[in-house]
Tab-separated table of C-alpha atoms in Angstrom:
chain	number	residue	atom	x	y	z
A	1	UNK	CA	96.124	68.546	107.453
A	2	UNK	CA	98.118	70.216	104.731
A	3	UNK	CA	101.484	68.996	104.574
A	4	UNK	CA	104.496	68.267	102.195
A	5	UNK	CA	106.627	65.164	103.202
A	6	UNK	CA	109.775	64.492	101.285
A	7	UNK	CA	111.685	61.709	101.040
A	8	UNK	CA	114.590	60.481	102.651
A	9	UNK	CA	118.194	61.202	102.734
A	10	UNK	CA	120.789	61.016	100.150
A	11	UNK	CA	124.700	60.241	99.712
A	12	UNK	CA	126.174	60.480	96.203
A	13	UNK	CA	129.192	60.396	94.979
A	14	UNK	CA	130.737	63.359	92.784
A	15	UNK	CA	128.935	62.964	89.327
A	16	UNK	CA	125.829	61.313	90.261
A	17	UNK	CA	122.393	62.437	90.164
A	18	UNK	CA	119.667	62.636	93.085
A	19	UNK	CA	116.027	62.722	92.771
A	20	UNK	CA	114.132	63.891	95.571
A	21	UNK	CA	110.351	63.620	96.034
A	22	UNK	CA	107.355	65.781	97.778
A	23	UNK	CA	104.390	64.289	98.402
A	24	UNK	CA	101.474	66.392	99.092
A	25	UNK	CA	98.449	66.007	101.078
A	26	UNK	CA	95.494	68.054	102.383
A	27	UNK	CA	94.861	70.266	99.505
A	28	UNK	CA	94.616	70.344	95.741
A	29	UNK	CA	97.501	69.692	94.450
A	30	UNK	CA	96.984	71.216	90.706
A	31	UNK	CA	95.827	74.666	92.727
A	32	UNK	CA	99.546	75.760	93.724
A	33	UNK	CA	103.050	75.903	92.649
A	34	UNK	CA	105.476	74.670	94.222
A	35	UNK	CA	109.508	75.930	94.749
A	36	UNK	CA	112.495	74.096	95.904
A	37	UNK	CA	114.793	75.310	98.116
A	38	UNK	CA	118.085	74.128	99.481
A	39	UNK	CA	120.285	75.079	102.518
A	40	UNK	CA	123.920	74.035	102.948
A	41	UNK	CA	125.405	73.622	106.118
A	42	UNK	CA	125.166	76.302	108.739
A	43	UNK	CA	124.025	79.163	105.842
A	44	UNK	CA	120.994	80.405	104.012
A	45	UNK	CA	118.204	79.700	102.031
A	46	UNK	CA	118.764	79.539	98.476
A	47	UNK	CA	116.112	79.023	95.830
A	48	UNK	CA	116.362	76.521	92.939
A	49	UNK	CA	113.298	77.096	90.638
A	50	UNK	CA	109.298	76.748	90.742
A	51	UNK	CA	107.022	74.319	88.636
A	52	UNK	CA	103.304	74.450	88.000
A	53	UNK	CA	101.450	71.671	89.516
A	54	UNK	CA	98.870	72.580	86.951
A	55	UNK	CA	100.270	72.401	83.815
A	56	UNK	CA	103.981	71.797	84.584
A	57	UNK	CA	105.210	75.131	83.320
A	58	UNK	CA	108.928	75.554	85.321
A	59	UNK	CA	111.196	78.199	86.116
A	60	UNK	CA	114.979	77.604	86.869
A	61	UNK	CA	117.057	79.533	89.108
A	62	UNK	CA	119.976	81.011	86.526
A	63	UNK	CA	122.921	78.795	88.700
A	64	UNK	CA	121.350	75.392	88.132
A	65	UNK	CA	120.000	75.795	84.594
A	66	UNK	CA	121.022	72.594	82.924
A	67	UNK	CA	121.205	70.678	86.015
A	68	UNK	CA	117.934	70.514	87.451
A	69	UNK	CA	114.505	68.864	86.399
A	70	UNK	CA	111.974	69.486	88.493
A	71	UNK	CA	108.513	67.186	87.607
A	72	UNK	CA	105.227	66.420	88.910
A	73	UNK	CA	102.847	63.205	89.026
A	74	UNK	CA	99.406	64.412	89.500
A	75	UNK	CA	97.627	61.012	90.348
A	76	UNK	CA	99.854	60.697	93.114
A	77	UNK	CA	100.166	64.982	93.980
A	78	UNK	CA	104.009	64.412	93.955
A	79	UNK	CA	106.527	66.534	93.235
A	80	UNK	CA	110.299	65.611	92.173
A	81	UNK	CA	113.523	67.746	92.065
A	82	UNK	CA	116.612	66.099	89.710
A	83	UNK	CA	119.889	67.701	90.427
A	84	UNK	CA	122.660	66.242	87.871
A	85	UNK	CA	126.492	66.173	87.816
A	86	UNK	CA	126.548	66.641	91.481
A	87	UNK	CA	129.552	68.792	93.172
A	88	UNK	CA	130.602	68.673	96.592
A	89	UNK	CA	128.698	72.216	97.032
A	90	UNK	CA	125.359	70.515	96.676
A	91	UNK	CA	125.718	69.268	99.885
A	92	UNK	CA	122.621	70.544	101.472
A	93	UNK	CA	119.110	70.213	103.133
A	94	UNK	CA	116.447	70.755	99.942
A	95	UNK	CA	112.883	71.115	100.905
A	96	UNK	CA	109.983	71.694	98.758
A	97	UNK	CA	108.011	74.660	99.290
A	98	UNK	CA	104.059	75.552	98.427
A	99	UNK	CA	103.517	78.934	96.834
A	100	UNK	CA	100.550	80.731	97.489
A	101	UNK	CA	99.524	83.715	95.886
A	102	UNK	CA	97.929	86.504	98.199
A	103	UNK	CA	95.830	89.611	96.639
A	104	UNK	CA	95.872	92.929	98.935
A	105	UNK	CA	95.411	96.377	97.970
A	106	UNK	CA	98.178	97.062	94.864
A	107	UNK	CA	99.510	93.749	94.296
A	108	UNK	CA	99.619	90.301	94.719
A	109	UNK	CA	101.968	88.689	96.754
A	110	UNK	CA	103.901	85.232	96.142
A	111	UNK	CA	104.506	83.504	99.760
A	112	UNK	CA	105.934	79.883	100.749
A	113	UNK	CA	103.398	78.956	103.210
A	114	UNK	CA	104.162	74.936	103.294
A	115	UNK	CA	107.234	73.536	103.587
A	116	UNK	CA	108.073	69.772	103.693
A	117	UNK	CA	110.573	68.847	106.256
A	118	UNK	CA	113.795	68.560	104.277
A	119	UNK	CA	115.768	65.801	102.576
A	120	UNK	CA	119.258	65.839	103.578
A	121	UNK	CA	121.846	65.252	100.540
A	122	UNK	CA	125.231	64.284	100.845
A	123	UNK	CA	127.824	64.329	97.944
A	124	UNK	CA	131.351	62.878	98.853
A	125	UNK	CA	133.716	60.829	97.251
B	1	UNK	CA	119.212	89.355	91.195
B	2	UNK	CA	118.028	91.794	93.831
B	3	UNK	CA	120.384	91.140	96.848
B	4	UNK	CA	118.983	91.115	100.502
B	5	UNK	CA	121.071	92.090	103.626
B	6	UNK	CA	119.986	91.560	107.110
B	7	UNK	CA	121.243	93.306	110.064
B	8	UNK	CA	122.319	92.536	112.771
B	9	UNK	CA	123.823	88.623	111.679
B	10	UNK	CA	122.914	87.692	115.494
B	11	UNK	CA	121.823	89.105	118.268
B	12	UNK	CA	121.678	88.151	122.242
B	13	UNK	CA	118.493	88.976	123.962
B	14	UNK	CA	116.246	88.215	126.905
B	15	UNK	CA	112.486	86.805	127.637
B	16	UNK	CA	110.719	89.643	127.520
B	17	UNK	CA	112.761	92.286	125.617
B	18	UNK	CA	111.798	93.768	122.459
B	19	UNK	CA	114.207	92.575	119.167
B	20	UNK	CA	114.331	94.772	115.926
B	21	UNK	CA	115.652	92.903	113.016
B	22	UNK	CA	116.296	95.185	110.036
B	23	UNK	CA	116.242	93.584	106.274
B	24	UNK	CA	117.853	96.225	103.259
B	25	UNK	CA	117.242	95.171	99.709
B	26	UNK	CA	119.510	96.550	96.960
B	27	UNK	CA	116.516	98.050	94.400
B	28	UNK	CA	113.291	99.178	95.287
B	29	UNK	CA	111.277	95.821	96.209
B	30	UNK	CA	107.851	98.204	97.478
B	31	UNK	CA	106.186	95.882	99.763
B	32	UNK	CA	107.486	92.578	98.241
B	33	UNK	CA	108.651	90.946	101.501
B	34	UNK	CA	108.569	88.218	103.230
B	35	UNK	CA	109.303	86.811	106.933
B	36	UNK	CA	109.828	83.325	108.087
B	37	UNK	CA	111.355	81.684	111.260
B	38	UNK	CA	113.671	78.533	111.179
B	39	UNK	CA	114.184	76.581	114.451
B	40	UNK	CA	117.205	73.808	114.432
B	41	UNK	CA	116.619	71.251	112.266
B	42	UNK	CA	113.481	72.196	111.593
B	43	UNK	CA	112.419	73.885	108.220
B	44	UNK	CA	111.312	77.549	107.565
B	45	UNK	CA	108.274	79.085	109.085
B	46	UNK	CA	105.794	81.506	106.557
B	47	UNK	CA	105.216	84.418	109.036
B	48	UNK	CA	104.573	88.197	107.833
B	49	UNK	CA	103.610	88.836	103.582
B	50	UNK	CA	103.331	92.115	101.958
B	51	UNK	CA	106.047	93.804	104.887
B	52	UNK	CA	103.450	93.800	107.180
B	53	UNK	CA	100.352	90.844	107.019
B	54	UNK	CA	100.678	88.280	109.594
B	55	UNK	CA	100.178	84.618	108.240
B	56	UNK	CA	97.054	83.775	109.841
B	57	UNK	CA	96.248	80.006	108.526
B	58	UNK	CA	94.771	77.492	110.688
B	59	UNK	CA	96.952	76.389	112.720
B	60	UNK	CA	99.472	78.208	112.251
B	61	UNK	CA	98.388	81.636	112.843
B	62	UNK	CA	101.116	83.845	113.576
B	63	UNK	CA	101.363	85.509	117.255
B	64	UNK	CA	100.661	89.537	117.353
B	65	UNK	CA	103.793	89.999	118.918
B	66	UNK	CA	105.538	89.747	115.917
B	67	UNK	CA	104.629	92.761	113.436
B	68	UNK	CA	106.689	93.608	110.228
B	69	UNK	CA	107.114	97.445	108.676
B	70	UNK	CA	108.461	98.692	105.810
B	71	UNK	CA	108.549	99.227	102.480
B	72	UNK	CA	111.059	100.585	99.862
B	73	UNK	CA	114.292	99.298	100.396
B	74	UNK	CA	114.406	99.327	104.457
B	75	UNK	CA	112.238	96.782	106.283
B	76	UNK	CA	112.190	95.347	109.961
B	77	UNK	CA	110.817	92.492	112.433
B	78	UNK	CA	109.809	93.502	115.674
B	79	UNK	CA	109.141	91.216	117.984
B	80	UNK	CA	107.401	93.054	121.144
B	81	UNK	CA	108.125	91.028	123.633
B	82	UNK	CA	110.550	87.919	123.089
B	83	UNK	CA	109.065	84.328	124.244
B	84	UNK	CA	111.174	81.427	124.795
B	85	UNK	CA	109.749	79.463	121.698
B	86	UNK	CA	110.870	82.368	119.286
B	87	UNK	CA	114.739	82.217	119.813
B	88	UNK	CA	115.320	80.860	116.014
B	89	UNK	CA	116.972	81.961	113.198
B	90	UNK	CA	115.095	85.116	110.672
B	91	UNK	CA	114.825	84.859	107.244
B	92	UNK	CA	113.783	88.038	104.606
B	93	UNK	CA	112.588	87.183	101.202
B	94	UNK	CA	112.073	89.648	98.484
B	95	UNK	CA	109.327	88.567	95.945
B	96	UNK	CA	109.679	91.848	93.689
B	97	UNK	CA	111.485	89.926	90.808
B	98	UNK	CA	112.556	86.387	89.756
B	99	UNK	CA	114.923	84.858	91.140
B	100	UNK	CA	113.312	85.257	94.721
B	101	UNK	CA	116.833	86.155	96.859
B	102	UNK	CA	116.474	85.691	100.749
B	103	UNK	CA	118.662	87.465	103.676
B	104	UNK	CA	121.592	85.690	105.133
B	105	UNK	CA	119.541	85.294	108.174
B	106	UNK	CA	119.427	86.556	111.840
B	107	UNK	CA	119.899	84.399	114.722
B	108	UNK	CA	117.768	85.432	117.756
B	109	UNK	CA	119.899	83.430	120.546
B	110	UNK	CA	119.183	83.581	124.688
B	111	UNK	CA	121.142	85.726	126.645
């Protein structure tokens, strides 16, 4: 089945950098883009930026310009988020997201139907 | 960035009842929205596209109880009739322009 499985969690100190990876499965992985997304403790969903699986083309939320990489290795459909220079705010859940695009009538439509099930990342001194 | 408010932040209802969650973006979005459902622990859900097209992948077709409206700057959720597998938390996302922003959410919690 189509799926999106990330790996595991994290702790970092203050400073330190965390890679996080998003292995897909069950589709082609060059067809779609894919977003990460991260969640801090009891709040919302924030977005981080988008790559191209296809030609690796990115686009970086404004906040973490500079601090973020996000990558992909196409002979193994993986996906990898960098976050540098880590603060005690990027505590967080991150998943990886698929994007779709949907055509209807007068527009088409960008939608995060797959999600992989979250890595967990814990910065503390 | 196009900020998205959800109303109300939580809300208490029974099996059976009808919940109304309401989602107000700051700039005309037209129909750029999206829903999604997060259970504890779990991640997000895709459910409603375009204000108002269930998600209808294999297997994860969306019930018909749920039904989105809307378009503007004033969208809702309705669910018709509540089931015990949808108390979870709501999530609007505005696709209009980059950065996608999302609501602060709307937990759906058992009275």
């Amino acid at each position: 089945q189509v799926q999106l499985v990330q790996s595991g969690a994290e702790v970092k100190k203050p400073g330190a950098s965390v890679k996080v990876s998003c292995k897909a499965s069950g589709y082609t992985f060059t067809s779609y883009g894919l977003s990460w997304v991260r969640q801090a403790p009891g709040q919302g969903l924030e977005w981080m930026g988008w790559m191209s699986a296809y030609n690796g083309n990115t686009n970086y939320a404004q906040q973490f310009q500079g601090r973020v990489t996000m990558t992909t290795d196409t002979s193994t459909s993986t996906a990898y988020m960098e976050l540098r220079n880590l603060r005690s705010d990027d505590t967080a859940v991150y998943y990886c997201a698929r994007e779709d695009v949907v055509v209807v009538v007068g527009g088409t439509h960008r939608v995060f139907d797959i999600w992989g099930q979250g890595t967990m990342v814990t910065v503390s001194s | 960035d196009i900020q998205m408010t959800q109303s109300p932040s939580s809300l208490s209802a029974s099996v059976g009842d009808r919940v109304t969650i309401t989602c107000r973006a700051s700039q005309n979005i037209r129909n750029y929205l999206n829903w999604y459902q997060q259970k504890p622990g779990k991640a997000p859900k895709f459910l409603i596209y375009a204000a108002s097209s269930l998600q209808s992948g294999v297997p994860s077709g969306v019930p018909s109880r749920f039904s989105g409206s809307g378009s503007g700057t004033d969208f809702t959720l309705t669910i018709s009739s509540l089931q015990p597998e949808d108390f979870a938390t709501y999530y609007c996302q505005q696709t209009y322009s980059t950065p996608t922003t999302f609501g602060q959410g709307t937990k759906v919690e058992i009275k």
